[in-house]
């Protein structure tokens, strides 16, 4: 039985939202300013998969996480504009040994619990969510990513001819 979903949510772009719930992502990076402005504090929250997802971000994260053995689903099957699970925020950190840490600060996450996607509109910071509407439709780049039906070799790890450029945050790896 799935535990109740908290009324407070945090919106995260895909594929990071998926990685929090299914991929072992134990830190959600944010600036200290956004943590304060968003009134982010420890406690169990819902994870909202944001409507927006940019191909450059998706490509970079698929490439980066593949180095650690994390295999991300195709972009057209990742739910967007929906609550996809819950996680416990146990601490706000400014340093961490986690391979997922890469910013000024982050929310240290534990005990993710998935749920069936619940359509909902997101907002910045922590927000009180309400269900309604529909999941976001896949964009053309999402449906075409990697070729039709995942390409001829859909069961093999993703390969990139050129290392994708980091499209956000610090450029240093």
PDB file of C-alpha atoms in Angstrom:
ATOM      1  CA  UNK A   1       0.000   0.000   0.000  1.00  0.00           C
ATOM      2  CA  UNK A   2       1.304   3.441  -0.954  1.00  0.00           C
ATOM      3  CA  UNK A   3       1.502   5.856   1.993  1.00  0.00           C
ATOM      4  CA  UNK A   4      -0.490   9.097   1.742  1.00  0.00           C
ATOM      5  CA  UNK A   5       1.023  11.756  -0.496  1.00  0.00           C
ATOM      6  CA  UNK A   6       1.975  14.928   1.393  1.00  0.00           C
ATOM      7  CA  UNK A   7       0.267  18.173   0.362  1.00  0.00           C
ATOM      8  CA  UNK A   8       3.663  19.912  -0.059  1.00  0.00           C
ATOM      9  CA  UNK A   9       5.572  19.276  -3.288  1.00  0.00           C
ATOM     10  CA  UNK A  10       8.759  20.295  -5.045  1.00  0.00           C
ATOM     11  CA  UNK A  11       8.787  20.566  -8.834  1.00  0.00           C
ATOM     12  CA  UNK A  12      11.862  19.050 -10.510  1.00  0.00           C
ATOM     13  CA  UNK A  13      12.611  18.791 -14.232  1.00  0.00           C
ATOM     14  CA  UNK A  14      12.852  15.368 -15.805  1.00  0.00           C
ATOM     15  CA  UNK A  15      14.942  13.230 -15.839  1.00  0.00           C
ATOM     16  CA  UNK A  16      16.036  14.437 -12.386  1.00  0.00           C
ATOM     17  CA  UNK A  17      12.559  13.827 -10.922  1.00  0.00           C
ATOM     18  CA  UNK A  18      12.711  10.218 -12.181  1.00  0.00           C
ATOM     19  CA  UNK A  19      16.225   9.825 -10.724  1.00  0.00           C
ATOM     20  CA  UNK A  20      15.034  10.990  -7.281  1.00  0.00           C
ATOM     21  CA  UNK A  21      12.272   8.392  -7.200  1.00  0.00           C
ATOM     22  CA  UNK A  22      13.846   5.513  -9.178  1.00  0.00           C
ATOM     23  CA  UNK A  23      17.539   6.198  -9.864  1.00  0.00           C
ATOM     24  CA  UNK A  24      19.152   6.674  -6.458  1.00  0.00           C
ATOM     25  CA  UNK A  25      19.502  10.477  -6.700  1.00  0.00           C
ATOM     26  CA  UNK A  26      19.964  11.430  -3.064  1.00  0.00           C
ATOM     27  CA  UNK A  27      20.616  15.176  -3.428  1.00  0.00           C
ATOM     28  CA  UNK A  28      18.509  17.792  -5.203  1.00  0.00           C
ATOM     29  CA  UNK A  29      20.790  20.764  -5.897  1.00  0.00           C
ATOM     30  CA  UNK A  30      19.496  24.271  -5.305  1.00  0.00           C
ATOM     31  CA  UNK A  31      20.966  27.650  -4.441  1.00  0.00           C
ATOM     32  CA  UNK A  32      20.786  28.757  -0.818  1.00  0.00           C
ATOM     33  CA  UNK A  33      18.625  31.655  -1.989  1.00  0.00           C
ATOM     34  CA  UNK A  34      16.079  29.358  -3.636  1.00  0.00           C
ATOM     35  CA  UNK A  35      16.042  27.102  -0.556  1.00  0.00           C
ATOM     36  CA  UNK A  36      15.259  30.125   1.652  1.00  0.00           C
ATOM     37  CA  UNK A  37      12.795  31.691  -0.789  1.00  0.00           C
ATOM     38  CA  UNK A  38      11.049  28.358  -1.316  1.00  0.00           C
ATOM     39  CA  UNK A  39      10.812  27.754   2.443  1.00  0.00           C
ATOM     40  CA  UNK A  40      12.451  24.366   1.951  1.00  0.00           C
ATOM     41  CA  UNK A  41      12.818  22.477   5.228  1.00  0.00           C
ATOM     42  CA  UNK A  42      13.252  18.820   6.171  1.00  0.00           C
ATOM     43  CA  UNK A  43      10.210  16.547   6.044  1.00  0.00           C
ATOM     44  CA  UNK A  44       8.404  14.257   3.590  1.00  0.00           C
ATOM     45  CA  UNK A  45       7.384  15.962   0.343  1.00  0.00           C
ATOM     46  CA  UNK A  46       5.828  14.988  -2.967  1.00  0.00           C
ATOM     47  CA  UNK A  47       8.020  15.095  -6.073  1.00  0.00           C
ATOM     48  CA  UNK A  48       6.400  16.869  -9.013  1.00  0.00           C
ATOM     49  CA  UNK A  49       7.816  16.184 -12.485  1.00  0.00           C
ATOM     50  CA  UNK A  50       7.803  19.607 -14.131  1.00  0.00           C
ATOM     51  CA  UNK A  51       6.244  20.237 -17.526  1.00  0.00           C
ATOM     52  CA  UNK A  52       9.482  21.594 -18.982  1.00  0.00           C
ATOM     53  CA  UNK A  53      12.258  19.319 -20.186  1.00  0.00           C
ATOM     54  CA  UNK A  54      14.973  20.548 -22.537  1.00  0.00           C
ATOM     55  CA  UNK A  55      16.786  18.175 -24.866  1.00  0.00           C
ATOM     56  CA  UNK A  56      20.222  19.566 -23.944  1.00  0.00           C
ATOM     57  CA  UNK A  57      19.557  18.877 -20.244  1.00  0.00           C
ATOM     58  CA  UNK A  58      18.179  15.417 -20.956  1.00  0.00           C
ATOM     59  CA  UNK A  59      21.115  14.466 -23.220  1.00  0.00           C
ATOM     60  CA  UNK A  60      23.697  15.667 -20.714  1.00  0.00           C
ATOM     61  CA  UNK A  61      22.098  13.871 -17.757  1.00  0.00           C
ATOM     62  CA  UNK A  62      21.643  10.605 -19.701  1.00  0.00           C
ATOM     63  CA  UNK A  63      25.328  10.741 -20.677  1.00  0.00           C
ATOM     64  CA  UNK A  64      26.526  11.762 -17.193  1.00  0.00           C
ATOM     65  CA  UNK A  65      24.516   9.222 -15.237  1.00  0.00           C
ATOM     66  CA  UNK A  66      25.384   6.381 -17.633  1.00  0.00           C
ATOM     67  CA  UNK A  67      28.978   6.705 -16.313  1.00  0.00           C
ATOM     68  CA  UNK A  68      27.607   5.646 -12.908  1.00  0.00           C
ATOM     69  CA  UNK A  69      25.441   2.852 -14.319  1.00  0.00           C
ATOM     70  CA  UNK A  70      22.119   4.740 -14.113  1.00  0.00           C
ATOM     71  CA  UNK A  71      19.989   4.080 -17.189  1.00  0.00           C
ATOM     72  CA  UNK A  72      17.341   6.747 -17.759  1.00  0.00           C
ATOM     73  CA  UNK A  73      14.063   5.971 -19.580  1.00  0.00           C
ATOM     74  CA  UNK A  74      13.429   7.523 -22.982  1.00  0.00           C
ATOM     75  CA  UNK A  75      12.172  11.135 -22.768  1.00  0.00           C
ATOM     76  CA  UNK A  76       8.796  10.314 -24.326  1.00  0.00           C
ATOM     77  CA  UNK A  77       7.901   7.876 -21.519  1.00  0.00           C
ATOM     78  CA  UNK A  78       8.893  10.090 -18.582  1.00  0.00           C
ATOM     79  CA  UNK A  79       5.744  11.601 -17.049  1.00  0.00           C
ATOM     80  CA  UNK A  80       5.690  15.390 -16.883  1.00  0.00           C
ATOM     81  CA  UNK A  81       3.277  17.774 -15.176  1.00  0.00           C
ATOM     82  CA  UNK A  82       2.579  15.193 -12.467  1.00  0.00           C
ATOM     83  CA  UNK A  83       3.266  14.051  -8.930  1.00  0.00           C
ATOM     84  CA  UNK A  84       5.362  10.875  -9.348  1.00  0.00           C
ATOM     85  CA  UNK A  85       6.223   9.947  -5.760  1.00  0.00           C
ATOM     86  CA  UNK A  86       7.363  11.115  -2.361  1.00  0.00           C
ATOM     87  CA  UNK A  87      10.727  11.482  -0.658  1.00  0.00           C
ATOM     88  CA  UNK A  88      11.988  12.531   2.749  1.00  0.00           C
ATOM     89  CA  UNK A  89      14.157  15.656   2.895  1.00  0.00           C
ATOM     90  CA  UNK A  90      16.425  14.878   5.849  1.00  0.00           C
ATOM     91  CA  UNK A  91      18.773  17.864   5.770  1.00  0.00           C
ATOM     92  CA  UNK A  92      19.882  20.968   3.863  1.00  0.00           C
ATOM     93  CA  UNK A  93      23.574  20.514   2.972  1.00  0.00           C
ATOM     94  CA  UNK A  94      26.286  22.801   1.586  1.00  0.00           C
ATOM     95  CA  UNK A  95      28.731  19.962   0.959  1.00  0.00           C
ATOM     96  CA  UNK A  96      28.377  16.263   0.325  1.00  0.00           C
ATOM     97  CA  UNK A  97      30.331  13.267  -0.935  1.00  0.00           C
ATOM     98  CA  UNK A  98      27.303  12.179  -2.966  1.00  0.00           C
ATOM     99  CA  UNK A  99      27.991  11.967  -6.722  1.00  0.00           C
ATOM    100  CA  UNK A 100      24.649  13.771  -7.145  1.00  0.00           C
ATOM    101  CA  UNK A 101      25.853  16.885  -5.276  1.00  0.00           C
ATOM    102  CA  UNK A 102      27.026  19.634  -7.577  1.00  0.00           C
ATOM    103  CA  UNK A 103      25.901  23.024  -6.458  1.00  0.00           C
ATOM    104  CA  UNK A 104      25.983  25.613  -3.738  1.00  0.00           C
ATOM    105  CA  UNK A 105      23.549  23.625  -1.594  1.00  0.00           C
ATOM    106  CA  UNK A 106      21.177  20.741  -1.773  1.00  0.00           C
ATOM    107  CA  UNK A 107      18.331  18.866  -0.197  1.00  0.00           C
ATOM    108  CA  UNK A 108      19.582  15.538   1.182  1.00  0.00           C
ATOM    109  CA  UNK A 109      16.963  12.938   0.229  1.00  0.00           C
ATOM    110  CA  UNK A 110      16.045   9.513   1.631  1.00  0.00           C
ATOM    111  CA  UNK A 111      13.333   6.871   1.320  1.00  0.00           C
ATOM    112  CA  UNK A 112      11.742   7.578  -2.087  1.00  0.00           C
ATOM    113  CA  UNK A 113       8.332   6.013  -2.670  1.00  0.00           C
ATOM    114  CA  UNK A 114       6.925   5.989  -6.231  1.00  0.00           C
ATOM    115  CA  UNK A 115       3.255   6.436  -7.079  1.00  0.00           C
ATOM    116  CA  UNK A 116       1.265   6.311 -10.282  1.00  0.00           C
ATOM    117  CA  UNK A 117       1.527   9.739 -11.957  1.00  0.00           C
ATOM    118  CA  UNK A 118      -1.087  12.206 -10.698  1.00  0.00           C
ATOM    119  CA  UNK A 119      -1.556  15.144 -13.108  1.00  0.00           C
ATOM    120  CA  UNK A 120      -0.878  18.438 -11.310  1.00  0.00           C
ATOM    121  CA  UNK A 121       0.431  21.912 -12.058  1.00  0.00           C
ATOM    122  CA  UNK A 122       3.787  22.820 -10.523  1.00  0.00           C
ATOM    123  CA  UNK A 123       5.249  25.976  -9.010  1.00  0.00           C
ATOM    124  CA  UNK A 124       8.605  27.268  -7.776  1.00  0.00           C
ATOM    125  CA  UNK A 125       9.882  26.274  -4.329  1.00  0.00           C
ATOM    126  CA  UNK A 126       7.756  24.182  -2.031  1.00  0.00           C
ATOM    127  CA  UNK A 127       4.105  24.481  -3.013  1.00  0.00           C
ATOM    128  CA  UNK A 128       0.746  23.019  -2.041  1.00  0.00           C
ATOM    129  CA  UNK A 129      -0.298  20.863  -4.980  1.00  0.00           C
ATOM    130  CA  UNK A 130      -3.750  19.918  -6.214  1.00  0.00           C
ATOM    131  CA  UNK A 131      -4.469  17.280  -8.799  1.00  0.00           C
ATOM    132  CA  UNK A 132      -6.103  18.069 -12.090  1.00  0.00           C
ATOM    133  CA  UNK A 133      -5.628  18.361 -15.810  1.00  0.00           C
ATOM    134  CA  UNK A 134      -3.586  15.913 -17.842  1.00  0.00           C
ATOM    135  CA  UNK A 135      -0.006  14.766 -18.152  1.00  0.00           C
ATOM    136  CA  UNK A 136       2.107  16.836 -20.558  1.00  0.00           C
ATOM    137  CA  UNK A 137       2.237  15.449 -24.096  1.00  0.00           C
ATOM    138  CA  UNK A 138       5.591  14.329 -25.483  1.00  0.00           C
ATOM    139  CA  UNK A 139       7.229  16.921 -27.735  1.00  0.00           C
ATOM    140  CA  UNK A 140       8.511  15.944 -31.206  1.00  0.00           C
ATOM    141  CA  UNK A 141      12.170  15.764 -30.055  1.00  0.00           C
ATOM    142  CA  UNK A 142      11.120  13.396 -27.259  1.00  0.00           C
ATOM    143  CA  UNK A 143       9.319  11.008 -29.619  1.00  0.00           C
ATOM    144  CA  UNK A 144      12.199  11.090 -32.124  1.00  0.00           C
ATOM    145  CA  UNK A 145      15.012  10.810 -29.556  1.00  0.00           C
ATOM    146  CA  UNK A 146      17.332   7.910 -30.394  1.00  0.00           C
ATOM    147  CA  UNK A 147      15.329   6.973 -33.491  1.00  0.00           C
ATOM    148  CA  UNK A 148      11.942   5.330 -33.829  1.00  0.00           C
ATOM    149  CA  UNK A 149      11.025   2.893 -31.035  1.00  0.00           C
ATOM    150  CA  UNK A 150      14.350   3.556 -29.313  1.00  0.00           C
ATOM    151  CA  UNK A 151      16.365   2.747 -32.439  1.00  0.00           C
ATOM    152  CA  UNK A 152      17.428  -0.653 -33.726  1.00  0.00           C
ATOM    153  CA  UNK A 153      19.400  -1.324 -30.574  1.00  0.00           C
ATOM    154  CA  UNK A 154      17.028   0.053 -27.918  1.00  0.00           C
ATOM    155  CA  UNK A 155      18.306  -2.376 -25.279  1.00  0.00           C
ATOM    156  CA  UNK A 156      21.917  -1.143 -25.485  1.00  0.00           C
ATOM    157  CA  UNK A 157      23.291   1.767 -23.424  1.00  0.00           C
ATOM    158  CA  UNK A 158      23.014   5.192 -25.034  1.00  0.00           C
ATOM    159  CA  UNK A 159      26.103   6.355 -26.928  1.00  0.00           C
ATOM    160  CA  UNK A 160      26.984   9.915 -27.922  1.00  0.00           C
ATOM    161  CA  UNK A 161      29.394  10.778 -30.734  1.00  0.00           C
ATOM    162  CA  UNK A 162      30.264  14.014 -28.925  1.00  0.00           C
ATOM    163  CA  UNK A 163      30.140  14.486 -25.154  1.00  0.00           C
ATOM    164  CA  UNK A 164      27.070  16.648 -24.434  1.00  0.00           C
ATOM    165  CA  UNK A 165      27.881  20.069 -23.001  1.00  0.00           C
ATOM    166  CA  UNK A 166      26.687  20.736 -19.455  1.00  0.00           C
ATOM    167  CA  UNK A 167      23.696  23.070 -20.030  1.00  0.00           C
ATOM    168  CA  UNK A 168      23.272  24.373 -16.475  1.00  0.00           C
ATOM    169  CA  UNK A 169      25.097  25.182 -13.230  1.00  0.00           C
ATOM    170  CA  UNK A 170      28.845  25.099 -12.971  1.00  0.00           C
ATOM    171  CA  UNK A 171      30.611  23.934 -16.135  1.00  0.00           C
ATOM    172  CA  UNK A 172      33.300  22.145 -14.133  1.00  0.00           C
ATOM    173  CA  UNK A 173      32.986  18.336 -13.723  1.00  0.00           C
TER     174      UNK A 173
END
